[in-house]
Each structure stands twice: as C-alpha cells, then as structure tokens.
XYZ file of C-alpha atoms in Angstrom:
747
model
C 2.336 9.464 -39.442
C -0.952 9.637 -37.558
C -1.895 6.187 -38.839
C 1.360 4.753 -37.415
C 0.764 6.473 -34.092
C -2.732 5.059 -33.827
C -1.585 1.537 -34.616
C 1.168 1.860 -32.008
C -1.267 3.072 -29.364
C -3.721 0.236 -30.200
C -1.079 -2.232 -29.045
C -0.045 -0.169 -26.031
C -2.852 -1.503 -23.814
C -1.615 -5.095 -24.062
C 1.976 -3.962 -23.485
C 1.105 -1.991 -20.390
C -0.775 -4.965 -18.966
C 2.400 -7.004 -19.318
C 4.396 -4.184 -17.707
C 2.042 -3.966 -14.771
C 2.194 -7.688 -14.041
C 5.978 -7.556 -14.120
C 6.584 -4.302 -12.194
C 3.890 -5.092 -9.624
C 1.878 -1.997 -10.490
C -1.528 -2.217 -8.904
C -3.641 -1.548 -12.012
C -3.708 -0.531 -15.659
C -6.855 0.509 -17.469
C -7.893 1.802 -20.858
C -10.345 4.667 -21.038
C -11.955 5.637 -24.356
C -13.817 8.869 -25.018
C -15.152 10.748 -28.023
C -15.453 14.439 -28.720
C -16.738 16.269 -31.747
C -14.444 18.625 -33.557
C -14.897 22.399 -33.400
C -15.646 22.321 -29.650
C -14.484 25.498 -27.892
C -11.424 25.565 -25.623
C -12.114 24.360 -22.078
C -14.753 21.825 -23.103
C -14.869 19.002 -20.575
C -14.468 15.657 -22.264
C -14.538 13.360 -19.216
C -13.656 13.080 -15.518
C -10.690 10.738 -15.767
C -10.060 10.761 -12.016
C -13.596 9.526 -11.305
C -13.498 6.891 -14.038
C -10.075 5.674 -12.918
C -11.202 5.518 -9.298
C -14.294 3.546 -10.335
C -11.945 1.173 -12.142
C -9.985 0.518 -8.969
C -7.225 3.131 -8.909
C -6.061 4.330 -5.499
C -5.628 8.123 -5.667
C -4.126 10.376 -3.002
C -6.513 13.346 -2.519
C -3.639 15.488 -1.195
C -1.731 15.408 -4.474
C -2.590 15.878 -8.157
C -4.477 12.893 -9.450
C -2.238 12.046 -12.390
C 1.083 12.773 -14.013
C 0.941 12.874 -17.826
C 3.885 10.904 -19.198
C 2.871 10.923 -22.871
C 0.450 13.078 -24.912
C 0.212 12.817 -28.695
C -1.478 16.253 -28.908
C -0.445 18.315 -25.844
C -1.578 21.528 -27.571
C -5.134 20.231 -27.963
C -6.051 18.304 -24.797
C -4.786 18.017 -21.248
C -5.766 16.741 -17.791
C -6.168 19.443 -15.143
C -5.008 18.879 -11.505
C -8.459 17.603 -10.498
C -8.299 14.828 -13.099
C -10.727 16.307 -15.670
C -9.896 15.844 -19.382
C -10.489 19.148 -21.205
C -9.766 20.742 -24.586
C -7.092 23.418 -24.710
C -8.223 24.943 -27.994
C -10.746 24.356 -30.742
C -9.954 21.073 -32.515
C -10.082 20.994 -36.288
C -10.200 17.328 -37.212
C -9.714 18.065 -40.878
C -6.445 19.838 -40.140
C -5.348 17.293 -37.517
C -5.992 14.041 -39.352
C -6.626 15.136 -42.936
C -8.812 12.491 -44.537
C -7.882 9.590 -42.313
C -10.889 7.392 -41.552
C -10.214 7.501 -37.811
C -8.696 10.343 -35.812
C -7.458 9.416 -32.321
C -5.514 11.355 -29.690
C -3.767 9.206 -27.083
C -2.489 9.969 -23.596
C -0.662 7.849 -21.030
C -0.913 9.018 -17.459
C 0.527 7.630 -14.236
C -0.846 7.936 -10.716
C 1.344 8.596 -7.653
C 1.324 4.867 -6.906
C 2.739 4.048 -10.384
C -0.636 2.944 -11.760
C -0.905 3.492 -15.489
C -3.935 4.658 -17.443
C -4.106 4.718 -21.254
C -6.600 7.234 -22.620
C -7.840 7.341 -26.228
C -9.946 10.218 -27.514
C -11.600 9.820 -30.883
C -12.277 13.104 -32.700
C -15.639 12.820 -34.433
C -15.841 14.498 -37.807
C -18.525 17.091 -38.589
C -19.670 17.840 -42.085
C -18.395 21.391 -41.811
C -16.738 21.662 -45.211
C -18.168 21.716 -48.708
C -16.433 20.208 -51.722
C -14.479 22.716 -53.812
C -12.730 22.650 -57.169
C -9.209 23.989 -57.636
C -10.382 26.387 -60.392
C -13.519 28.308 -61.226
C -13.883 26.663 -64.625
C -12.643 23.718 -66.600
C -11.798 24.169 -70.257
C -11.797 21.097 -72.522
C -11.210 20.642 -76.209
C -12.843 17.587 -77.729
C -12.456 16.520 -81.298
C -15.581 16.154 -83.230
C -14.444 12.697 -84.141
C -14.640 11.547 -80.531
C -16.836 8.490 -80.614
C -19.515 7.753 -77.983
C -17.916 6.158 -74.947
C -14.815 8.332 -75.053
C -13.768 9.208 -71.517
C -11.935 12.301 -70.378
C -10.883 12.611 -66.681
C -11.990 15.804 -65.033
C -10.329 17.716 -62.251
C -11.415 16.381 -58.853
C -13.107 18.336 -56.117
C -11.502 18.442 -52.675
C -13.329 18.128 -49.356
C -11.189 18.185 -46.166
C -13.839 16.157 -44.328
C -13.246 12.429 -44.083
C -15.217 9.308 -44.777
C -18.785 9.819 -45.899
C -18.423 13.528 -45.318
C -15.892 13.689 -48.163
C -16.722 13.863 -51.891
C -19.065 10.995 -52.771
C -20.530 11.813 -56.183
C -20.541 14.222 -59.127
C -23.422 15.506 -61.275
C -23.460 17.289 -64.640
C -26.124 19.724 -65.679
C -27.627 19.481 -68.241
C -27.248 15.840 -69.057
C -27.588 15.654 -72.837
C -24.507 14.941 -74.961
C -22.194 14.147 -72.061
C -22.429 12.053 -68.952
C -20.290 11.377 -65.903
C -18.809 8.131 -64.631
C -17.587 8.135 -60.984
C -14.338 6.296 -60.226
C -12.334 5.698 -57.047
C -8.570 6.071 -56.684
C -6.346 3.858 -54.557
C -6.440 6.354 -51.683
C -10.237 6.247 -51.581
C -10.832 9.641 -53.230
C -13.381 9.848 -56.024
C -13.137 11.611 -59.368
C -15.329 11.914 -62.434
C -14.662 11.088 -66.026
C -16.566 12.930 -68.729
C -18.167 10.379 -71.065
C -19.116 11.292 -74.616
C -22.554 9.736 -75.053
C -23.438 10.986 -78.566
C -21.588 11.935 -81.716
C -20.357 15.500 -81.920
C -20.585 17.842 -84.857
C -18.471 20.958 -84.656
C -20.350 22.557 -87.521
C -23.607 22.163 -85.614
C -22.313 23.399 -82.272
C -18.703 24.155 -81.405
C -19.110 25.200 -77.724
C -20.935 23.701 -74.757
C -21.274 24.914 -71.148
C -22.109 22.642 -68.251
C -22.155 22.844 -64.462
C -20.276 20.075 -62.631
C -21.515 19.597 -59.045
C -19.519 17.662 -56.415
C -21.565 16.373 -53.454
C -20.420 14.958 -50.118
C -22.204 12.282 -48.045
C -23.645 14.563 -45.397
C -27.303 14.926 -44.586
C -28.048 17.388 -46.031
C -25.181 17.187 -48.495
C -22.740 20.018 -49.019
C -21.710 20.681 -52.578
C -19.404 22.672 -54.774
C -19.666 23.556 -58.445
C -17.398 24.385 -61.325
C -18.201 25.569 -64.855
C -17.219 23.157 -67.624
C -16.476 24.765 -71.035
C -16.204 22.308 -73.913
C -14.860 23.369 -77.289
C -15.429 20.978 -80.172
C -12.568 21.024 -82.625
C -11.620 19.269 -85.707
C -9.881 16.065 -84.773
C -6.546 14.617 -85.387
C -7.797 11.185 -86.380
C -4.996 9.201 -84.698
C -4.417 9.518 -80.997
C -1.364 8.517 -78.938
C -1.624 5.086 -77.386
C 0.285 3.745 -74.341
C 1.535 0.193 -74.373
C -0.317 -0.503 -71.095
C -3.139 1.361 -69.390
C -1.339 1.121 -66.044
C 2.152 0.465 -64.704
C 3.499 -0.541 -61.295
C 7.085 0.171 -60.283
C 9.097 -0.095 -57.063
C 11.424 2.679 -55.902
C 13.578 2.519 -52.727
C 13.224 5.437 -50.387
C 16.088 7.895 -50.428
C 16.592 7.143 -54.113
C 19.024 9.716 -55.528
C 17.826 12.678 -57.515
C 17.236 12.031 -61.215
C 17.023 8.273 -60.647
C 14.791 6.758 -63.369
C 11.443 5.535 -62.113
C 9.952 4.390 -65.443
C 10.360 5.116 -69.135
C 6.878 5.562 -70.639
C 6.332 5.086 -74.342
C 3.216 6.171 -76.206
C 2.929 5.777 -80.002
C 1.057 7.827 -82.607
C 1.135 6.698 -86.256
C 0.534 10.209 -87.493
C 3.363 12.087 -89.025
C 4.786 15.484 -88.243
C 3.308 17.433 -85.447
C 0.261 15.143 -85.394
C 2.556 12.304 -84.382
C 4.879 14.280 -82.113
C 3.941 13.392 -78.539
C 4.255 15.536 -75.435
C 4.077 13.869 -71.979
C 2.745 15.548 -68.851
C 1.124 14.884 -65.517
C -2.600 15.341 -65.357
C -3.681 18.535 -63.660
C -5.064 16.747 -60.614
C -1.771 15.082 -59.731
C -1.018 16.405 -56.224
C 1.631 18.966 -55.513
C 3.386 16.489 -53.192
C 3.702 14.006 -56.076
C 5.011 16.757 -58.343
C 7.666 17.585 -55.719
C 8.901 13.994 -55.685
C 8.671 13.052 -59.375
C 9.030 14.752 -62.745
C 8.448 13.637 -66.314
C 10.436 14.537 -69.352
C 7.870 16.000 -71.776
C 9.695 14.644 -74.813
C 10.875 11.202 -73.728
C 8.235 10.272 -71.136
C 10.900 9.262 -68.625
C 9.732 9.757 -65.035
C 12.601 10.498 -62.633
C 13.020 11.296 -58.936
C 13.024 15.016 -58.187
C 12.738 15.063 -54.372
C 13.534 13.158 -51.206
C 11.349 10.060 -51.063
C 10.580 8.893 -47.539
C 8.771 5.627 -46.930
C 7.591 6.880 -43.551
C 5.762 9.792 -45.220
C 4.200 7.860 -48.061
C 4.169 4.236 -49.163
C 2.378 4.511 -52.538
C 2.087 7.264 -55.144
C -0.304 7.153 -58.122
C 0.714 9.274 -61.089
C -1.765 9.953 -63.902
C 0.134 10.677 -67.112
C -1.230 11.932 -70.393
C 0.386 11.748 -73.814
C -0.823 14.310 -76.342
C 0.312 14.846 -79.895
C 0.962 18.277 -81.315
C -1.475 17.943 -84.134
C -4.798 19.735 -84.264
C -7.729 18.253 -82.482
C -5.435 15.963 -80.497
C -7.050 13.560 -78.060
C -4.589 12.693 -75.266
C -3.919 9.170 -74.109
C -3.848 8.441 -70.378
C -2.144 5.860 -68.212
C -1.628 5.375 -64.473
C 1.771 4.776 -62.927
C 1.677 3.308 -59.399
C 4.948 3.876 -57.534
C 5.512 1.610 -54.522
C 8.134 3.004 -52.135
C 10.409 0.354 -50.644
C 11.497 0.832 -47.051
C 15.208 1.293 -46.333
C 16.722 1.178 -42.864
C 17.415 4.904 -42.753
C 15.934 5.846 -39.375
C 17.813 5.362 -36.143
C 15.774 4.322 -33.107
C 14.490 7.199 -30.991
C 14.656 6.785 -27.200
C 12.320 8.767 -24.954
C 12.678 8.614 -21.173
C 9.290 9.001 -19.510
C 10.015 10.439 -16.073
C 9.518 13.648 -14.120
C 12.944 14.853 -15.210
C 14.336 13.367 -18.398
C 17.932 14.102 -17.374
C 17.999 13.182 -13.644
C 16.020 10.419 -11.924
C 15.978 10.250 -8.127
C 15.534 7.024 -6.161
C 15.885 6.302 -2.445
C 18.788 4.136 -1.301
C 16.155 2.001 0.494
C 14.390 1.186 -2.792
C 13.534 -2.511 -3.007
C 14.483 -4.741 -5.955
C 12.160 -4.401 -8.992
C 11.188 -0.867 -7.963
C 10.363 1.048 -11.190
C 12.366 4.256 -11.572
C 11.438 5.194 -15.169
C 9.596 4.155 -18.327
C 11.372 4.130 -21.676
C 9.619 4.456 -25.042
C 11.635 3.449 -28.115
C 10.360 4.048 -31.628
C 11.718 3.510 -35.136
C 9.944 4.983 -38.151
C 11.152 2.158 -40.354
C 8.893 -0.819 -40.987
C 9.288 -4.549 -40.700
C 12.561 -5.820 -39.383
C 14.114 -2.376 -39.971
C 11.812 -0.980 -37.311
C 12.138 -3.828 -34.838
C 14.256 -2.489 -31.967
C 16.073 -4.270 -29.172
C 17.179 -2.339 -26.054
C 19.725 -2.966 -23.359
C 21.235 -1.142 -20.409
C 24.995 -0.682 -20.710
C 27.496 -1.082 -17.901
C 27.638 -2.956 -14.605
C 25.043 -1.045 -12.600
C 22.483 -2.102 -9.951
C 19.628 -1.582 -12.387
C 18.077 -3.646 -15.126
C 15.928 -2.983 -18.166
C 12.739 -4.962 -18.687
C 11.904 -4.800 -22.394
C 8.496 -5.062 -24.042
C 7.416 -4.563 -27.646
C 7.108 -0.775 -27.684
C 8.351 0.350 -24.291
C 10.592 -0.740 -21.440
C 10.897 -0.200 -17.716
C 14.053 0.469 -15.715
C 14.017 -1.283 -12.345
C 16.256 -1.483 -9.310
C 18.370 -4.640 -9.484
C 20.604 -4.747 -6.438
C 21.341 -3.015 -3.161
C 21.695 0.768 -3.309
C 23.940 2.537 -0.811
C 24.297 6.300 -1.131
C 27.294 6.305 1.184
C 29.206 4.097 -1.259
C 27.922 5.743 -4.442
C 25.463 8.610 -4.669
C 24.736 8.611 -8.397
C 24.935 6.474 -11.533
C 25.191 7.475 -15.180
C 22.984 5.038 -17.097
C 23.123 4.577 -20.858
C 20.343 2.889 -22.832
C 21.264 1.427 -26.217
C 18.568 0.812 -28.845
C 19.481 -1.232 -31.934
C 17.176 -2.085 -34.849
C 17.155 -5.269 -36.908
C 18.165 -3.750 -40.243
C 21.179 -4.793 -42.284
C 23.312 -2.971 -41.491
C 21.566 -2.147 -38.245
C 21.298 1.343 -36.814
C 21.576 2.168 -33.157
C 21.235 5.091 -30.777
C 21.975 5.714 -27.124
C 20.519 7.907 -24.434
C 22.224 8.693 -21.148
C 20.724 10.016 -17.967
C 21.703 10.297 -14.327
C 20.186 8.352 -11.433
C 20.697 10.216 -8.163
C 20.518 8.148 -4.954
C 18.733 10.025 -2.161
C 19.818 9.619 1.439
C 18.081 7.629 4.187
C 19.074 7.493 7.855
C 20.555 3.997 7.660
C 23.943 4.490 9.322
C 24.731 4.644 13.024
C 27.338 7.143 14.185
C 30.727 5.426 14.243
C 33.360 6.381 16.809
C 36.914 6.750 15.581
C 38.062 4.393 18.391
C 36.453 1.384 20.018
C 37.740 2.481 23.418
C 39.036 5.773 24.772
C 41.492 6.133 27.652
C 43.010 9.218 29.235
C 45.602 9.514 32.010
C 45.251 12.490 34.338
C 47.239 13.415 37.413
C 45.356 13.689 40.658
C 44.666 17.129 42.151
C 43.738 18.392 38.691
C 41.960 21.723 38.321
C 38.125 21.417 38.058
C 37.070 22.275 34.500
C 40.314 20.989 32.996
C 40.145 19.467 29.484
C 40.551 15.680 29.501
C 40.110 14.386 25.935
C 37.837 14.483 22.893
C 35.735 11.738 21.350
C 34.739 11.809 17.699
C 32.028 9.929 15.817
C 31.273 10.129 12.117
C 27.952 9.458 10.375
C 28.197 9.128 6.554
C 24.533 10.112 6.069
C 23.603 13.569 4.782
C 22.067 16.592 6.490
C 20.363 15.928 9.788
C 20.806 12.202 9.206
C 24.558 12.714 9.475
C 24.730 15.416 12.176
C 26.105 13.946 15.431
C 25.571 15.143 19.014
C 27.203 13.700 22.132
C 25.932 13.069 25.653
C 26.891 11.163 28.778
C 25.132 7.872 29.424
C 23.808 7.968 33.042
C 25.939 5.857 35.406
C 27.497 5.889 38.898
C 31.078 6.496 40.020
C 31.606 5.689 43.733
C 27.849 5.981 44.292
C 27.824 9.430 42.695
C 26.326 10.333 39.286
C 28.892 10.512 36.535
C 27.562 13.995 35.733
C 29.330 15.212 38.913
C 32.695 13.935 37.646
C 32.828 14.926 33.975
C 30.914 16.893 31.341
C 30.891 16.747 27.528
C 30.361 19.370 24.878
C 27.393 17.988 22.845
C 28.715 19.461 19.603
C 32.483 18.926 19.684
C 32.758 15.854 21.932
C 35.263 17.584 24.237
C 35.241 16.078 27.765
C 36.091 18.166 30.863
C 36.677 17.295 34.530
C 34.137 18.744 36.964
C 36.127 18.020 40.111
C 39.628 17.474 41.402
C 40.418 13.745 41.368
C 42.101 11.945 44.282
C 44.148 8.903 43.376
C 43.902 7.535 46.922
C 40.092 7.545 46.618
C 39.601 6.806 42.938
C 42.383 5.239 40.942
C 40.299 4.877 37.761
C 36.705 5.070 36.611
C 34.773 4.395 33.411
C 31.709 5.903 31.782
C 29.950 5.724 28.400
C 29.417 8.396 25.766
C 26.433 8.218 23.395
C 26.639 9.661 19.859
C 23.204 10.285 18.310
C 22.374 11.518 14.813
C 19.540 13.880 13.876
C 17.529 11.476 11.719
C 13.952 10.370 12.268
C 14.045 8.069 14.115
C 17.565 8.857 15.365
C 20.306 6.220 15.461
C 22.995 6.114 18.131
C 26.187 4.335 19.214
C 28.029 4.129 22.534
C 31.705 4.078 23.432
C 33.474 3.521 26.770
C 35.873 6.112 28.181
C 38.334 5.130 30.934
C 39.958 7.800 33.091
C 43.106 6.711 34.945
C 44.034 8.975 37.884
C 47.820 9.011 38.300
C 49.288 9.292 41.773
C 51.036 12.510 42.853
C 53.334 12.729 45.910
C 50.828 14.635 47.998
C 50.915 12.538 51.228
C 53.583 12.955 53.937
C 54.822 9.759 55.635
C 53.256 9.084 59.069
C 55.344 7.295 61.714
C 53.180 4.611 63.275
C 55.793 2.777 65.431
C 57.044 3.197 67.989
C 54.158 5.053 69.608
C 54.789 8.775 69.767
C 53.618 11.296 72.260
C 54.068 14.800 70.951
C 56.510 13.435 68.393
C 58.599 11.628 71.034
C 58.997 7.985 71.945
C 60.857 6.503 74.950
C 62.682 3.202 74.665
C 64.465 1.185 77.437
C 67.354 -1.153 76.789
C 69.540 -3.034 79.274
C 72.857 -1.458 80.127
C 74.699 -4.599 79.258
C 73.162 -4.768 75.732
C 75.821 -5.796 73.293
C 76.675 -4.440 69.877
C 73.881 -5.072 67.330
C 71.219 -5.079 70.017
C 67.762 -4.286 68.544
C 66.604 -1.099 70.205
C 63.299 -0.612 68.355
C 61.752 -0.688 64.894
C 60.562 2.507 63.251
C 57.551 2.077 60.946
C 55.966 4.748 58.752
C 52.981 4.652 56.391
C 52.529 6.671 53.167
C 49.198 6.602 51.280
C 50.941 7.321 47.988
C 51.955 4.537 45.646
C 55.121 3.467 43.936
C 58.151 5.657 44.512
C 55.889 8.237 46.120
C 55.018 5.712 48.832
C 58.382 3.911 49.155
C 59.981 4.995 52.469
C 63.585 4.948 53.643
C 64.792 5.688 57.158
C 67.806 7.561 58.532
C 69.130 9.103 61.770
C 69.465 12.789 61.099
C 70.619 14.058 64.490
C 71.530 12.846 67.976
C 73.848 10.202 69.283
C 74.535 8.613 65.963
C 77.855 7.193 67.146
C 76.077 4.677 69.340
C 73.222 3.591 67.062
C 72.452 2.838 63.441
C 69.201 2.355 61.474
C 68.363 0.082 58.542
C 67.218 2.329 55.692
C 64.724 -0.182 54.433
C 63.081 -1.890 57.434
C 63.692 0.875 60.035
C 65.435 -1.319 62.625
C 67.558 0.664 65.145
C 70.477 -1.294 66.573
C 73.398 -0.538 68.834
C 76.825 -0.109 67.323
C 78.828 -0.558 70.577
C 78.517 -1.766 74.153
C 77.800 0.483 77.102
C 79.984 0.586 80.175
C 79.287 1.484 83.759
C 80.309 5.030 83.099
C 78.047 5.458 80.071
C 75.315 8.031 80.342
C 71.809 6.764 80.977
C 69.919 8.644 78.276
C 70.523 8.918 74.511
C 68.609 10.951 71.919
C 68.059 10.128 68.278
C 66.087 12.096 65.667
C 64.871 9.594 63.090
C 63.451 10.709 59.677
C 61.109 8.672 57.433
C 61.381 10.002 53.855
C 59.511 8.933 50.686
C 61.051 8.833 47.214
C 58.684 11.228 45.485
C 59.823 14.290 43.580
C 59.975 16.410 45.581
C 60.192 13.993 48.488
C 58.235 14.387 51.719
C 59.413 13.284 55.185
C 58.390 12.914 58.833
C 60.678 12.803 61.892
C 60.459 11.622 65.502
C 62.565 11.996 68.659
C 63.626 8.622 70.142
C 64.768 8.745 73.794
C 66.771 5.658 74.695
C 67.214 4.844 78.434
C 69.773 2.392 79.781
C 68.430 0.165 82.560
C 70.274 -2.383 84.763
C 70.927 -5.755 83.262
C 67.838 -7.981 83.339
C 69.340 -11.157 82.105
C 72.896 -12.102 81.443
C 71.914 -13.608 78.141
C 70.034 -10.497 77.046
C 73.317 -8.826 76.309
C 74.119 -11.570 73.871
C 70.971 -11.569 71.844
C 68.389 -9.091 70.820
C 65.593 -8.316 73.310
C 62.256 -7.078 72.160
C 60.819 -4.057 73.969
C 57.508 -5.879 74.345
C 59.151 -8.480 76.537
C 60.105 -5.708 78.960
C 56.503 -4.550 79.072
C 55.293 -8.101 79.795
C 57.749 -8.520 82.678
C 56.735 -5.156 84.123
C 53.057 -5.962 83.877
C 53.648 -9.345 85.566
C 55.446 -7.650 88.442
C 52.654 -5.129 88.915
C 50.066 -7.889 88.884
C 51.929 -9.765 91.636
C 52.141 -6.626 93.769
C 48.418 -5.991 93.304
C 47.597 -9.547 94.327
C 49.598 -9.242 97.576
C 48.016 -5.850 98.251
C 44.493 -7.218 97.814
C 45.215 -10.029 100.379
C 46.559 -7.501 102.796
C 43.518 -5.238 102.465
C 41.132 -8.170 102.899
C 42.752 -9.239 106.140
C 42.724 -5.691 107.426
C 39.005 -5.261 106.544
C 38.129 -8.353 108.512
C 39.904 -7.053 111.600
C 38.228 -3.658 111.397
C 34.730 -5.125 111.225
C 33.542 -3.843 114.592
C 30.398 -2.356 116.225
C 28.280 -4.492 113.969
C 29.024 -2.007 111.139
C 29.340 -3.347 107.676
C 32.189 -1.973 105.684
C 32.356 -2.475 101.956
C 35.857 -3.582 101.356
C 35.366 -3.742 97.683
C 35.192 0.026 97.617
C 38.823 0.141 98.818
C 40.151 -2.124 96.076
C 41.718 -0.267 93.180
C 41.474 -1.920 89.817
C 44.003 -0.563 87.233
C 43.708 -0.952 83.542
C 46.759 -2.145 81.562
C 47.195 1.396 80.165
C 47.218 2.841 83.688
C 49.708 0.214 84.797
C 51.976 1.077 81.858
C 51.680 4.800 82.636
C 52.507 4.129 86.310
C 55.529 2.102 85.290
C 56.767 4.912 83.118
C 56.295 7.374 85.975
C 58.321 5.159 88.252
C 61.086 4.913 85.688
C 61.183 8.691 85.438
C 61.406 8.942 89.268
C 64.016 6.194 89.467
C 65.835 6.088 86.135
C 68.580 3.852 87.370
C 66.506 1.641 89.581
C 64.415 -1.427 88.835
C 60.844 -1.157 87.562
C-alpha cells in the first residue's frame, strides 16, 4: 500500500505542473525534506512558508500561509498556521513502512492564490532494533547418515529495521561439524541453512549445542542469538523427494475458498511408515501466508483458505517440507511461488479536495476557467483495471479538466445567482476493466451573490390624477422597485431627484417615504396655475458601490369648479351698467352683449346667460353668446327706462354664477334707418364724442377772440390757462351726466 502511494506521489509533480499551466495557477513547486525517525513531537522539519516564498509563491501575511488539501500521514506531520512543517508525534519508521526500502510521507498544500506545493518527507531509518528469533531455541534431529553437504533451513531472525539495518548475516558458534550458508528470499530477507560439513556418528556423539547469531548491517551491528540443539538419530535411509525443487503457480485474487493452488507430490521408496509422507509448511512461513493458504498433510494439495487481494500482496513464497513417518526421517523441501493475478474488483474512489467536501461556494462573477475544486481519483487495481476516466454529468456551467491522477473542476459559462443559486454536480469515475466498474460522487456548488443588478421599477412611467385644492400631506401614489440581489445588495431605498417645478424645488411640492416608496403632496395644487408637473424618483440599493435606477412620475392636477364667472362686458359700476338705445329701435335690435370670463376649464368654465328678473317681456338674451335684443318696438307712450338682471352661470357641479343690473334708456331717434338695423352702442359714443369735440373747438375760438380784446394796460394775460382740456373719459362722464339731467333730450 505504501509502495503504491509513493509511486503515485512521484508522478504527482508532473501532473500538478500540467494542472497549473491549464488552470493559470501562478506556481507549483516540489519541496523535499528528510527527518530521522524517533524524533519527539513538535520537532521542526522545515519552514515551508519561507521555502515556498523563496521559490516565488505570493503569500498573504494576513491569512494562514497554506491550506492542506492532502496528507498521507495527518497523525504524524502537519503544517502550523505560520507555515512550519512539524511532527505531531514520535515517528516509528519500522511501524510506518515496515521493511520498505524507502519511507516517504507526502503532503499537497494550496496557498490562498491557488498555488500548489507538493511536499515529500523521507523518514530516515535508525538502527534502533536488534535481530530476534521467534523462539529461544531451535531443536533439530539429523540422521547420522546425513552426508556432508546436506542442508537444513533454519528459522530466520526478524529485524524491523529496513535495508542495511535489517538482518544481513548469520554466524554459528562453534564452527566444527556444521556450517552456515546465507541465502536471500524473493522479498530480500535473508535466512541461513545449516550445512553438514562432516560425517556424523550417533554412537560417538548424539547431541550438539550451538549458538546461532543474526547480525544486522549497522555500525556497530546489532545482533540476536538463539540456541541450536541438534540430536543425531539413526536414519531412515530413503528420504522423500519432490519432483521439482520449486514451483510457480498463478492464482486470481478473490479466488474462492478451498480453490486448489497446486497439488504437490513427493515420493519415498521406503515402505510402511518410512514411506508414508506428511506435508507441512516450514516453521518460518509467515502467519499472513498461513491465513491465505493451507496444505493437506496427507495429499500435499495446497488450497486457498483466506481472501486473496492483489492490492495487499502480489507474490507469496511458500516453503513446503515433506517428511516420512519412519525413524530418522530427513524431510524434503521445495518452494512454491504463488503469483496473484489482478482482477477488476475495486471501484474507483473519488475524493473532492476543497474546504468543504459537500458544498463548494463560488461567486457569480467568477470568470471562465476559474478553479473551484480539485478531484483525486484512485483505483487500487493495476494496469487497465486501475486506469480511470472521469466526467462531469449533466448540462451545467462547469467542466472537468482531467489529468492522470487528479482533475480540476472549472467554471465554464456565465453564472447568475438570480437565475440559479446552486448546482448539484455529479462526478462519474469509470475504470478500464472488463466489465468496468464505476462510482459517482455528488456535491453542491453554491453561487454567492454580487451586487450586479440595478433596482427595477414595476412600471416604466407612473402617472397620478389629483383634484386641485387637495389637502397638504395627502397620499398620491406609491412607486415600487425590486432588486433580485441578496441582503444589502437587494435592499432598495427611494429618494426624489432634485428638479424644479415652476421655479420652485420639487421638494416643496411632494415628498417620498424612502422605505415604502409612498409619495405625498406637500401643498394644495391649483389647476389654474399648474395643470401638470413631472419629477423623477431614484431607487438605490445598499451594495458597495450602490446601483440605482430612475423613473418619471407625472402628476395631473384636475380642474375643480372653484372660480365664479366674472362679467367683463358691458362695463359695470357697482354691478350696474347703463345702455342707451333709440326709441324707434325695432324688434331684434341689439341692445348690448354680455361677456363673462371663468378661469375654470371644460364644463366648469362653459358659461350660459339668462335674464333672471326685470322687464323680460321687452328683451331676450342668447344663452350662448350673451347678446341682448329687443323683442318688440317701443311707442311714444313707452317708458324711458327698463331694468334687466342678467346672470352668467357656469356648468360646474355645483354651478357658480354672477349677475349684473342692466339699465336700458330710450333716447330719441337718431337715424331713421337705425330702427331697421342693429346699432352698436359704440357708434353712439363716437357720435357723442364728435359733438363734444366740435363744441370745444368753437369754445376755444370764442375764448381766443375774447382774450385778444381784453389785452389792455400792457398786461399780458395767459389765455392758455383758461383753456380746459378734457380727457375722453371725462367727456364720456360729462355726457352721461347730461343724459341723467336730460333723459329725454339730445346728448
């Protein structure tokens, strides 16, 4: 397992370099350190922050230097917030890596700017263990007939140290009848075979005692000893013999229990018990091998007895001995090498390397190719069974960039939180086996909000109709704007945009509630002064910087019948007007025209006229244009003065009216034809003024002549001071006075 991890991490540097060039990360470096085992907890291995900074990393001093995304031994080493690599407890290399030739711990860390650093820490072995034998003594029985050169494997010593610090050699003391030959197994471990160097004679000596010493390669060497007891017995002169000294077989992993691995066959020509063979594993066959395989002592058939896993062990070497049941039996030995064949029995494992393995957050303003997470996919199978392809399922604005042993998930499209605030992503990993195995991992990507939306009014234009003479403070209307952003980014406040209405600030006309958007009138509106006015409302959100939108509001002031008609013609004095018509005026004669003004509009300002009181039998009035005409002729016996009360009334609800007293005087006939047609009152005024002007001219001549006669005693007399100049108004007033003094006479 550790060997696979190391090989995977050896290739990780090249893979990360490819990832950096693709994801635009600023830098990727490899840092290698060594530390000796047995160091106490808290031992500083290296200052990773300093080394990374020297290598070109940009680190933010306000935040922790690195984030650890992968650690093969989190219980042993870690990086503190200041970027120093320290031990968390005492490291026992012999327990961590057994007898592997190289023991490496790997970490992958990421800076705040997505820079990646791969750290490898090699644990240096110390020669802190001595070889030891599984038992205190070894008992052997050797037939006296054993010829020189006979070899008998001895139990091996075990040293948890690795490499040269493991068991390197064996020694036997004393070295007289027996010697040792050192051999190496396939896994690199060494064992000793006892070699008979001289002929044995049980009658001369039946027991021997030796000391076997196992030495490691340290300087100085550590050693362990075991007592070897040899009993010389009478021999069974024929020994079992295997057909081959060694066998090699292949077994698929996950082979069922009791599946036959190999059928061993050893022969012994002896008869009876001397030829009856018993098979067994040698004593130094490991417990792990004994858990996986068993041998039938009578038939020599080796079968599967446990769950074989290629990922835990590729090769097993089984030393088998065959021993007859006769006296002085010398066992035969053979080696069975079992090669485990890989089967696609491991599904790919997906690991999401992010701050939170279940939820990943990314801003809606994230640019394309922004890295949101790293994905590590592993498969314990080998070859094509362990070759994994990944893909991102579904139609999502993200893509997966795949490398040999890891992948990156990047933004691939425009993100908009207001349209969708989260995505459920599923990664599928599929190996190349036949049939292939696959696995999936799902996680959530949450889109965080940015202030990227302006407030939006519910209408493009607001209009309200209000009657004039409204009460100050009255509610007019409400505007509403919505901002789909979150929090302060989506909170909206309202305010008036400064402007002028009839040269006055708009703030003197209306006000707005900044929270609700309700608009109120600050004054009573007058339709005759202001028929309509417009202003703008600004809606601003609470983001940084804030965004705003404007909308136009139009207020239409509706007319109310609040103006009374005013009679403008004929001219009134204290509500009375005097009109002169000739006595011989015929029927339909135009007496005068009544005109009235009303500042209101529409029906409120439309005026109709009527005679409400007076001599209505002699006159009539046009309701629309206000013309007063005679309805009969006047005789010599008719009275000289007539009274009419004329009313001008608008059509408002309720209606308003004004009235005037019209005094009509009959004067002698001015022109015979005037009784036939209509005579305008102005013509009478012109004739009167002409007459007055003629009289004044004659008077001025008379005064001038008289002044010349009175110019005596050389005394100058200013005649001009005696001349009276009258204005047209005074002339008209004088004419009226004369008419009052002589109502029936000429002007």
